[in-house]
Short mmCIF file of C-alpha atoms in Angstrom, two decimals:
data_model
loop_
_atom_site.label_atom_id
_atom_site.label_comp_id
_atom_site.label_asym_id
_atom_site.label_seq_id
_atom_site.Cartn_x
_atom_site.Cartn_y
_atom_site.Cartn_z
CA UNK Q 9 94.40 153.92 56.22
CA UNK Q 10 91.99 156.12 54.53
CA UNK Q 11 88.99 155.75 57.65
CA UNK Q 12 90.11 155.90 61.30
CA UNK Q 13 90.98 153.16 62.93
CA UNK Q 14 87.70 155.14 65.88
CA UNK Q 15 85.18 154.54 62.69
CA UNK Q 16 83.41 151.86 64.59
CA UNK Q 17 83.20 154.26 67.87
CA UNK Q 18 83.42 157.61 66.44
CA UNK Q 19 79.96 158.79 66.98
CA UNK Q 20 80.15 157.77 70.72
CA UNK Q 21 83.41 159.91 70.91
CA UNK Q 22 82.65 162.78 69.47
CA UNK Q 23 81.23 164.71 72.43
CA UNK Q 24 83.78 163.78 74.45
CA UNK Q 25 86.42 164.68 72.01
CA UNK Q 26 84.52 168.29 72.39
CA UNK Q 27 85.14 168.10 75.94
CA UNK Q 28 88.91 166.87 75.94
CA UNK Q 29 89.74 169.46 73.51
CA UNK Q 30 88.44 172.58 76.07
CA UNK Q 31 90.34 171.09 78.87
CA UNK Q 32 93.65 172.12 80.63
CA UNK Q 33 96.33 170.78 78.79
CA UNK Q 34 98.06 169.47 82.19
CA UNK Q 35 95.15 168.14 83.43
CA UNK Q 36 94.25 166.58 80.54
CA UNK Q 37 98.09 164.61 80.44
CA UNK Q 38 97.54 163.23 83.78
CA UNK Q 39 94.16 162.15 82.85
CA UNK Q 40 95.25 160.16 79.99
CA UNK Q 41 98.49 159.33 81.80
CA UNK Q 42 96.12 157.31 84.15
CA UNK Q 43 93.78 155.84 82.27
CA UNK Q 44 97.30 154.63 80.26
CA UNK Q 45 98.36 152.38 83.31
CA UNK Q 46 95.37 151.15 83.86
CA UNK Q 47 93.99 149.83 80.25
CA UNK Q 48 93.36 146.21 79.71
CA UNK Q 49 93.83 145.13 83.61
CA UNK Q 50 90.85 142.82 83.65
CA UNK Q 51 88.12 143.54 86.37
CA UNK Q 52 89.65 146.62 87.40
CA UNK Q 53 87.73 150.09 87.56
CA UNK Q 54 90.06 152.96 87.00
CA UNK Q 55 89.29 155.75 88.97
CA UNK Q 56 87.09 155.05 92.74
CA UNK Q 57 83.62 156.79 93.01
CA UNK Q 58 85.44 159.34 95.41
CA UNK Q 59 88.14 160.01 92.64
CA UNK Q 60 85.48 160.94 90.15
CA UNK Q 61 83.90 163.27 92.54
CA UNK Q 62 87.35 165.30 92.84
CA UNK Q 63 87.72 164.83 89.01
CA UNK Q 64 84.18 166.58 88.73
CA UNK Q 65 85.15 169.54 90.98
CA UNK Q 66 88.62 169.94 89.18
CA UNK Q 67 87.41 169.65 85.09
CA UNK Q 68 83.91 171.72 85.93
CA UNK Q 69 82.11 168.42 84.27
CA UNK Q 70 79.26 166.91 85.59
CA UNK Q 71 80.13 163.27 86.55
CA UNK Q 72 78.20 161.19 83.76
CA UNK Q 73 80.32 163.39 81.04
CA UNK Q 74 83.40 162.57 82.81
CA UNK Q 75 82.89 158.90 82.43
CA UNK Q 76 82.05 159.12 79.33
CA UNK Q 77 85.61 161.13 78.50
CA UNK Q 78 87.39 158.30 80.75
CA UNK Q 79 85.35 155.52 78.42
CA UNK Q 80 86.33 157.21 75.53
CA UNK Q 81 89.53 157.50 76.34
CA UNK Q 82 90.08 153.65 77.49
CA UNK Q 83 88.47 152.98 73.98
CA UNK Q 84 90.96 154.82 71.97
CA UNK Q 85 93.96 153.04 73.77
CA UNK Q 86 92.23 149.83 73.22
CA UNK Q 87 91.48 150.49 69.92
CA UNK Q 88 95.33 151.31 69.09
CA UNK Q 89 96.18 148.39 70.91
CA UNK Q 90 94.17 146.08 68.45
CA UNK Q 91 95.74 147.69 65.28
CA UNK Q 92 98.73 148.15 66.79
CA UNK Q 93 98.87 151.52 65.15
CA UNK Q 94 102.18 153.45 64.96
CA UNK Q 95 102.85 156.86 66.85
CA UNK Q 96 102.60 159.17 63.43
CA UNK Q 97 99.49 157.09 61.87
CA UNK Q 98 97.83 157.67 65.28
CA UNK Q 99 98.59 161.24 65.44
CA UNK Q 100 97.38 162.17 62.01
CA UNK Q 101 94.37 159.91 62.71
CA UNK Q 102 93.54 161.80 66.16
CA UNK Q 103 93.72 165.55 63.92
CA UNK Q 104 92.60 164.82 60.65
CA UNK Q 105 89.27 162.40 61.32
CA UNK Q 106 88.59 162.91 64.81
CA UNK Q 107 88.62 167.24 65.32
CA UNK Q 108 91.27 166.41 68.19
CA UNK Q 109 93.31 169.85 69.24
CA UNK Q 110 96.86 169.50 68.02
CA UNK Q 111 98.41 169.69 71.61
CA UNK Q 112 95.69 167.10 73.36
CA UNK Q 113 96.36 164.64 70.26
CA UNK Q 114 100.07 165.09 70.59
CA UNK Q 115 99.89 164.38 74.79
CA UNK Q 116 97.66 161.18 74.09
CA UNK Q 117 100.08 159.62 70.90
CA UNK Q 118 103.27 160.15 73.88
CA UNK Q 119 101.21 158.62 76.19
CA UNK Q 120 100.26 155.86 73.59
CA UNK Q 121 104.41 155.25 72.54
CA UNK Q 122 104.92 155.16 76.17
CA UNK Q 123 102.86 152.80 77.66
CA UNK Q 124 102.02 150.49 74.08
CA UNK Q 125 104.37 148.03 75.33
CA UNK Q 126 102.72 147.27 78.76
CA UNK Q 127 98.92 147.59 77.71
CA UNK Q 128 99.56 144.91 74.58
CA UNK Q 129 101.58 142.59 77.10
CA UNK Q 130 98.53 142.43 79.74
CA UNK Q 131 96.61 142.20 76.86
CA UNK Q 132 97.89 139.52 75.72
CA UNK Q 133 98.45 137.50 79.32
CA UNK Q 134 94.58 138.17 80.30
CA UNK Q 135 93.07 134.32 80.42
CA UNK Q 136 89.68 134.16 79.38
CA UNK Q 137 89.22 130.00 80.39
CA UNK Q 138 87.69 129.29 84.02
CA UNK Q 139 90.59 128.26 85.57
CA UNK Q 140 94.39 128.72 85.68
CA UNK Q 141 97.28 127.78 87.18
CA UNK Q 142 97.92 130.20 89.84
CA UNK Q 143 100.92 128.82 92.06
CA UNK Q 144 102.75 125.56 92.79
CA UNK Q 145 103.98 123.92 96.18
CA UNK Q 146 105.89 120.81 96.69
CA UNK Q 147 107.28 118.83 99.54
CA UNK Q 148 109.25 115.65 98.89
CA UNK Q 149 108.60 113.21 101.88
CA UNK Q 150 110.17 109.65 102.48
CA UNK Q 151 108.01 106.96 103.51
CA UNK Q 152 109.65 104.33 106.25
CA UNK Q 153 106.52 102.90 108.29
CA UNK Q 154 103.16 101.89 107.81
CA UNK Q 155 100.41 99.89 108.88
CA UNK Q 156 100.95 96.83 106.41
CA UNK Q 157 104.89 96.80 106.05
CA UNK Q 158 107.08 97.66 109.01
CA UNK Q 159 110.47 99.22 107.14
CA UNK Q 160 109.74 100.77 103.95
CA UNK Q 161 111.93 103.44 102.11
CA UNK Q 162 109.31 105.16 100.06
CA UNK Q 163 110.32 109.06 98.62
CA UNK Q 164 106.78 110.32 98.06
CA UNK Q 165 106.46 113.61 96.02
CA UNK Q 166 103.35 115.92 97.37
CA UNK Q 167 102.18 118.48 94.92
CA UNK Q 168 100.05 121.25 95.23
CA UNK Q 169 98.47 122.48 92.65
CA UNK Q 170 96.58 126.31 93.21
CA UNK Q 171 94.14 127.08 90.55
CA UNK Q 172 92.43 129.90 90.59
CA UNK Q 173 89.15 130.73 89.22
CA UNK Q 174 89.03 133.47 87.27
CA UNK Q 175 85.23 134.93 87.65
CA UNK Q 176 85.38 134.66 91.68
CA UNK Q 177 89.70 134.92 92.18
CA UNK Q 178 88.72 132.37 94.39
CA UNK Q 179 91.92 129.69 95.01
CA UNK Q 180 91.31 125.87 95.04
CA UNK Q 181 94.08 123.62 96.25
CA UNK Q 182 94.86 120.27 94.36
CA UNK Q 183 97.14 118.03 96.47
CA UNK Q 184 98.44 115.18 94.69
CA UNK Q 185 101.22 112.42 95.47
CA UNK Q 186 103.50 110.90 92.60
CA UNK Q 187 106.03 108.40 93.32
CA UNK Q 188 108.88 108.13 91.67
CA UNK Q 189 108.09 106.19 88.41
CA UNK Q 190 104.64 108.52 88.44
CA UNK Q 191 106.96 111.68 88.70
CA UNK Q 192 109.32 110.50 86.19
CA UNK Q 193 106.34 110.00 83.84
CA UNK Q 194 104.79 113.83 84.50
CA UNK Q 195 108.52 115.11 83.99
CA UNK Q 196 108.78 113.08 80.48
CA UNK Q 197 105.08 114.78 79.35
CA UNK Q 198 106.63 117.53 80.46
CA UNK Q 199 109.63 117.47 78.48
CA UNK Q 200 107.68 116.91 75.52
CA UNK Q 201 105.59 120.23 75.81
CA UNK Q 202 108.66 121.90 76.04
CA UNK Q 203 110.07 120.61 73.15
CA UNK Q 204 106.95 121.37 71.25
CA UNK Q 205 107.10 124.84 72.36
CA UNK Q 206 110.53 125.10 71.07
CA UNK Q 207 109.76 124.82 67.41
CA UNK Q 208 106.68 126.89 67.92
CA UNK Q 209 109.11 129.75 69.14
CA UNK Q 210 111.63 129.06 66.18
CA UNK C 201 124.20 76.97 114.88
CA UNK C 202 122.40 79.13 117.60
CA UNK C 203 119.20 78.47 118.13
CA UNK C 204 117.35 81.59 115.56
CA UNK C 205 115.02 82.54 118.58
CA UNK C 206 118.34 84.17 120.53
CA UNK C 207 118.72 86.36 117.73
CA UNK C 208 115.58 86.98 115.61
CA UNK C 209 112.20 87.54 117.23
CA UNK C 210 109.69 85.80 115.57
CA UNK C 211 107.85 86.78 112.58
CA UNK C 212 104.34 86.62 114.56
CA UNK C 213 105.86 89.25 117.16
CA UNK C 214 106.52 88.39 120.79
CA UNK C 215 103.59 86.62 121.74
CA UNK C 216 100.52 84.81 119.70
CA UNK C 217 98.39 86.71 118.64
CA UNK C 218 94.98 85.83 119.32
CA UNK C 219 93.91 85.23 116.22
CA UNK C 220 96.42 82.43 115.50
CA UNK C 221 96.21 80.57 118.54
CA UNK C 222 92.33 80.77 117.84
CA UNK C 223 92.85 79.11 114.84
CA UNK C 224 94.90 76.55 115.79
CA UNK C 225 92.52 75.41 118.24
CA UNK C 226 89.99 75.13 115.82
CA UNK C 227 91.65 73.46 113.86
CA UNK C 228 92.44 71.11 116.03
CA UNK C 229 88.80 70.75 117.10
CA UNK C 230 87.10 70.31 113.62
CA UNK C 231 89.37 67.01 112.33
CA UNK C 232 86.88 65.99 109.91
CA UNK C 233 87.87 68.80 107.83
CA UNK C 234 89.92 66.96 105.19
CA UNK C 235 92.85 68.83 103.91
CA UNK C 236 91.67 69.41 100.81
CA UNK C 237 89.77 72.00 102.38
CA UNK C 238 92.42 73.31 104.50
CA UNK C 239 94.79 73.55 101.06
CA UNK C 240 91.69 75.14 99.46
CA UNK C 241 91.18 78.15 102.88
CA UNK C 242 95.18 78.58 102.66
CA UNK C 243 94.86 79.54 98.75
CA UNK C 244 92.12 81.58 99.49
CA UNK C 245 93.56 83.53 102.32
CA UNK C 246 96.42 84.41 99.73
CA UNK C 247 93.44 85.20 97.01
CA UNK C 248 92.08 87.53 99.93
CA UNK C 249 95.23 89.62 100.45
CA UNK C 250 95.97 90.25 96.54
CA UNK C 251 92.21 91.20 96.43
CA UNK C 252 91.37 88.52 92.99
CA UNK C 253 88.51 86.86 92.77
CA UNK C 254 88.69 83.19 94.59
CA UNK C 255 87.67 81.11 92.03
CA UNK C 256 86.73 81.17 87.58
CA UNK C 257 83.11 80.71 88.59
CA UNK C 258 83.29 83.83 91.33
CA UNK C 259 81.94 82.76 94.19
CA UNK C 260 82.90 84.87 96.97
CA UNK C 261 84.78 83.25 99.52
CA UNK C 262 81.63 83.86 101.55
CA UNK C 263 79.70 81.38 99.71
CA UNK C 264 82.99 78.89 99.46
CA UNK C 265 82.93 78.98 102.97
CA UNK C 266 79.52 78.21 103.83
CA UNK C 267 79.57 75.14 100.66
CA UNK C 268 82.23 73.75 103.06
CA UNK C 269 80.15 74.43 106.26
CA UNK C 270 77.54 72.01 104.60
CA UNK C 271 79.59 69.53 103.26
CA UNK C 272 81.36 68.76 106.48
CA UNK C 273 78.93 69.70 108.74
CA UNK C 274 80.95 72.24 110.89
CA UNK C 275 80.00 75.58 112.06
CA UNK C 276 80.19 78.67 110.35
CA UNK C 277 81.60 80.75 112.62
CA UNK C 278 84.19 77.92 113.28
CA UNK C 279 85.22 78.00 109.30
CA UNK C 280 85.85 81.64 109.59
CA UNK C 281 88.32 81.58 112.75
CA UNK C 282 90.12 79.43 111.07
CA UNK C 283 90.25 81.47 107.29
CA UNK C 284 90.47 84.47 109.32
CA UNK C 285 93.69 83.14 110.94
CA UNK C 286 95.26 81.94 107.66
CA UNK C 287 95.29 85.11 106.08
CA UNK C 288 96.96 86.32 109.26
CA UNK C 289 99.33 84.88 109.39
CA UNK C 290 100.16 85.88 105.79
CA UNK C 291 99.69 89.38 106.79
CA UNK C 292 102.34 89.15 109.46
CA UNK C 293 104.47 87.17 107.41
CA UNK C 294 104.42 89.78 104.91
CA UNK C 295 105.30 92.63 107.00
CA UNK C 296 108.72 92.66 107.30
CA UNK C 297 110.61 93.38 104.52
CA UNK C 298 111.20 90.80 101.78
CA UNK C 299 114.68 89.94 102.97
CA UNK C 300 114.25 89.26 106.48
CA UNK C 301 112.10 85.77 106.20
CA UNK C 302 114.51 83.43 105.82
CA UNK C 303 112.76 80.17 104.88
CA UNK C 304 113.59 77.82 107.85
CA UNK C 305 113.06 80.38 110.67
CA UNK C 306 109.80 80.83 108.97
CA UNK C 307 108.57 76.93 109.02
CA UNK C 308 110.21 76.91 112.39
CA UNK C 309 108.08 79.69 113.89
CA UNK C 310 105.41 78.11 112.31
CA UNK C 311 106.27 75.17 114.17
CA UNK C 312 105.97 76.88 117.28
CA UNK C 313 102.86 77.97 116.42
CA UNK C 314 101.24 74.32 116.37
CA UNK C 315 100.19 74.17 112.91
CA UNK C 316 100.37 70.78 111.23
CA UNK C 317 103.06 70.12 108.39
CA UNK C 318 100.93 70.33 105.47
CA UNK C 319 100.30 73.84 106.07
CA UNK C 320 103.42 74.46 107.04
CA UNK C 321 104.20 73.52 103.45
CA UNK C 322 101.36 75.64 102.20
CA UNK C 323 102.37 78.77 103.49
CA UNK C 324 105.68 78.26 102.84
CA UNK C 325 104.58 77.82 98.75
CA UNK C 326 102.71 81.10 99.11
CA UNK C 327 105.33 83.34 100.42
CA UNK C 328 108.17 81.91 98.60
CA UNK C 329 106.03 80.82 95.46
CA UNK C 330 105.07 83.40 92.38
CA UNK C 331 103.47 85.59 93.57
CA UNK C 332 105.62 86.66 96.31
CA UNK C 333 106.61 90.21 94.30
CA UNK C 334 103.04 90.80 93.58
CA UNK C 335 101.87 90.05 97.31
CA UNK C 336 104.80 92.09 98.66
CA UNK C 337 104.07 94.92 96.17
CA UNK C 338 100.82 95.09 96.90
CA UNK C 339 100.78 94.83 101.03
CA UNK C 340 103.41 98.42 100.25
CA UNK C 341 101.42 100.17 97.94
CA UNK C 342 97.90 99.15 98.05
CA UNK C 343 97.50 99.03 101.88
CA UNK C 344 98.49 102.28 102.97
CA UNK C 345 96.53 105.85 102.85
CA UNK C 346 97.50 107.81 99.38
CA UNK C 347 96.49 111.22 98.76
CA UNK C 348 94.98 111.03 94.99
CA UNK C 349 96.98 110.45 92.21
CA UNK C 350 97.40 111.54 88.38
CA UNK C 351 95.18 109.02 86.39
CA UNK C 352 95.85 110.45 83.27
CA UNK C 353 97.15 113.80 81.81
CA UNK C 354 96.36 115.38 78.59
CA UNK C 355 97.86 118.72 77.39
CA UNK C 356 96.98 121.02 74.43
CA UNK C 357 99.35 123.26 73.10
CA UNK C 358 97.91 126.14 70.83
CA UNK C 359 98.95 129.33 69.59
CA UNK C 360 96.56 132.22 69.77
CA UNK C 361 96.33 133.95 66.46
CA UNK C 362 94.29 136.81 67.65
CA UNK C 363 91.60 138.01 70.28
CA UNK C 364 88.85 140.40 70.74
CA UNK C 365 91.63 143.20 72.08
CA UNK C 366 94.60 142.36 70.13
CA UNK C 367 94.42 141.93 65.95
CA UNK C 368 98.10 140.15 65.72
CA UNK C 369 98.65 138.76 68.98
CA UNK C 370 100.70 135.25 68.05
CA UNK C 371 101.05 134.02 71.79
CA UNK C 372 101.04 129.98 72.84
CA UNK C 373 98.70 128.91 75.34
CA UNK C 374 98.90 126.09 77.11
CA UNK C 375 95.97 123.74 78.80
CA UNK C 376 96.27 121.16 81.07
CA UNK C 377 93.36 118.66 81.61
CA UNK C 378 94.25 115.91 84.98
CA UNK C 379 92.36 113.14 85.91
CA UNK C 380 92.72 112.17 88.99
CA UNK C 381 91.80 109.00 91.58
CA UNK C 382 89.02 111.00 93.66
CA UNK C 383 87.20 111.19 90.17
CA UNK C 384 88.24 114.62 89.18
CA UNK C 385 88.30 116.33 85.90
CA UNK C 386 90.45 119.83 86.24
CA UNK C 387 91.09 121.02 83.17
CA UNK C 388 92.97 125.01 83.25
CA UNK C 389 95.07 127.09 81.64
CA UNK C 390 98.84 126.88 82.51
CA UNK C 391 100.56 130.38 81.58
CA UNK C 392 103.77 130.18 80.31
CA UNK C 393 106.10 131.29 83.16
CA UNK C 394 104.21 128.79 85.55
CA UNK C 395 104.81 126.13 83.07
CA UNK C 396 108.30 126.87 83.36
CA UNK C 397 108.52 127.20 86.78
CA UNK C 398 106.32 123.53 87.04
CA UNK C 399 109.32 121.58 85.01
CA UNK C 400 112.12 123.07 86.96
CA UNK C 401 110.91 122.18 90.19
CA UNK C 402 109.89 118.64 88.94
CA UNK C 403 113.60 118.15 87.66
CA UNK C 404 114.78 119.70 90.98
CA UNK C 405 112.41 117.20 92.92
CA UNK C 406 113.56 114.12 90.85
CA UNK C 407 116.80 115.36 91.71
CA UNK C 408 115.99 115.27 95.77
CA UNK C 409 114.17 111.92 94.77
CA UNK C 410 117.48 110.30 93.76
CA UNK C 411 119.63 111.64 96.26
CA UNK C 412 117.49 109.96 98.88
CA UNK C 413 119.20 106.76 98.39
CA UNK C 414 122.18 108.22 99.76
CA UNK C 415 121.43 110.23 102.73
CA UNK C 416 122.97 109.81 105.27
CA UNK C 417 119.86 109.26 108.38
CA UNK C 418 117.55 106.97 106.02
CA UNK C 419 120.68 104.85 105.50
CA UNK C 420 119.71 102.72 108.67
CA UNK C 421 116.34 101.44 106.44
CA UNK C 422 118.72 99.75 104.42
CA UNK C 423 116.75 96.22 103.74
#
């Protein structure tokens, strides 16, 4: 790759690149070592308004360019993320078209080989559709009375479905009952998903 | 043979209900009805409990009732007792399960009862006639509170290729769209684990499901 994978950001970057490079290097690794964990956790903020205060007093930055370093930063790991870029490509990136100091570029590629694995996996997991499938609960109850028949031997299987929305996290509980032709049904629709996704995976 | 009553209670319970013995007295009161009519409230009173329509040119039995009501000039209210105690007696015949009316110690309680032969007969066509699985089936499953059930189930299975954060991402994604009886349309996303989680406990369930049969407390519901 001739142009940096940053190209598309690299103008929004470049003052805070000026900024990373003059700061501690130790400070800077726990920095990026923070911002590593928390990349691509949807509707999370990564550091509280309280943490940025102490972050202000300990880097001598004034609050709005410290955000802007911590944006910067999150957009570099996301950007690696999307290329998947390896280690060495990344470094050489950082130094050659981005002016990053040696040691600060060499503290954010470990960072990147260390934690590529986990950001690309919640990457991947995070659901974009309204709903999903948060939990499931089941009881299996037997029937022997009602109002109509007076001995009855009825297995009844209670489902309960939790979906939760993703824009309010808000849980919504779907009870259904299947009986046991219904249940042998969902199991056989079931079975067939599974052997779809079988010869996806192969 | 022992007289059944020593051994079986009968099918009505342990005393008349009020409804029957109602019946029976109006029956007894409005002779003029011809039997025709009586054969035709019987086969209505069957048409009432599997919930069909009563006749090809659907009338309700409403309106059959009160074309009888002018044709043989009894009351309305009288017609009604007596319909209403027909299909009550169905209902109570129906309530125990299939195996325990026998057909004698059914006509006999019926006997006891004071209704006339020819409905004797009648009932006795209904319960042991056609549509005795379909009324049976239906007085279990139809008559008795359900939570809401899957109408349908539709699933999609795709792979996704790549998304705004991730250039080669190559992960299936599942959806799930139910329909179910209280007119609901949920349609979500099922992630994978909780996919897999969903069919093992259905297997395990089925598995419960079968070994109910054998277990040892519901074995006294034996039929």
């Amino acid at each position: 790759m001739s142009s940096s994978i940053f190209s598309d950001g690299s103008s929004k970057i470049k003052t805070s690149i000026q900024h990373i490079n003059s700061l501690d290097e130790a400070k800077f690794k726990k920095l990026v070592q923070r911002i590593a964990e928390k990349t691509g956790r949807q509707n999370e903020t990564i550091f509280t308004i309280d943490e940025l205060n102490k972050l202000e007093n300990a880097f001598g930055l004034s609050i709005d360019n410290i955000k802007q370093m911590i944006e910067s930063i999150e957009y570099m790991f996301l950007q690696s993320a999307y290329h998947l870029i390896k280690p060495q490509i990344l470094e050489n990136d950082l130094i050659n078209e981005q002016n990053f100091d040696e040691n600060k570029a060499k503290i954010f590629v470990e960072q990147w080989s260390a934690n590529a694995k986990e950001i690309v996996e919640r990457l991947k997991t995070s659901h974009i559709a309204s709903h999903s499938l948060s939990d499931i609960r089941w009881t299996l109850d037997v029937g022997i009375t009602q109002g109509s028949k007076s001995k009855v031997k009825r297995p009844i299987a209670i489902y309960e479905f939790q979906l939760k929305n993703e824009q309010t996290k808000q849980i919504e509980n779907i009870q259904t009952e299947f009986n046991k032709d219904e249940l042998y049904g969902f199991f056989e629709k079931l079975e067939s998903i599974q052997s779809q996704l079988d010869t996806l995976m192969t | 043979m022992p007289d059944h009553h020593s051994y079986q209670d009968p099918f009505y319970g342990w005393t008349t209900p009020k409804t029957i013995s109602l019946c029976v007295q109006k029956l007894k009161e409005c002779n003029s009805l011809p039997f025709q009519a009586i054969q035709k409230l019987i086969s209505m009173s069957e048409a009432q409990i599997l919930n069909e329509q009563a006749s090809s040119s659907s009338s309700s039995s409403l309106e059959i009732l009160m074309k009888f009501s002018k044709n043989h000039s009894i009351s309305i209210e009288n017609l009604l007792v007596i319909f209403n105690g027909f299909v009550h007696v169905l209902r109570l015949a129906l309530k125990p399960p299939a195996a325990f009316l026998k057909s004698d110690i059914f006509k006999d309680d019926l006997r006891d009862l004071k209704f006339s032969e020819q409905i004797i007969e009648g009932f006795h066509n209904i319960l042991f006639g056609t549509k005795r699985d379909q009324l049976y089936n239906i007085i279990q499953e139809r008559d008795r509170p359900r939570l809401p059930f899957l109408q349908s189930f539709d699933w999609n299975l795709d792979v996704t290729l790549t998304t705004a954060s991730l250039s080669r991402c190559i992960e299936p994604l599942l959806f799930f769209q139910f329909h179910t009886t209280d007119n609901r349309c949920l349609t979500f996303e099922v992630p994978i684990k909780k996919f897999n989680e969903l069919r093992y406990n259905t297997a395990l369930l089925l598995k419960e499901m079968e070994e109910v049969d054998g277990k040892q407390a519901l074995k006294l519901l034996e039929t």
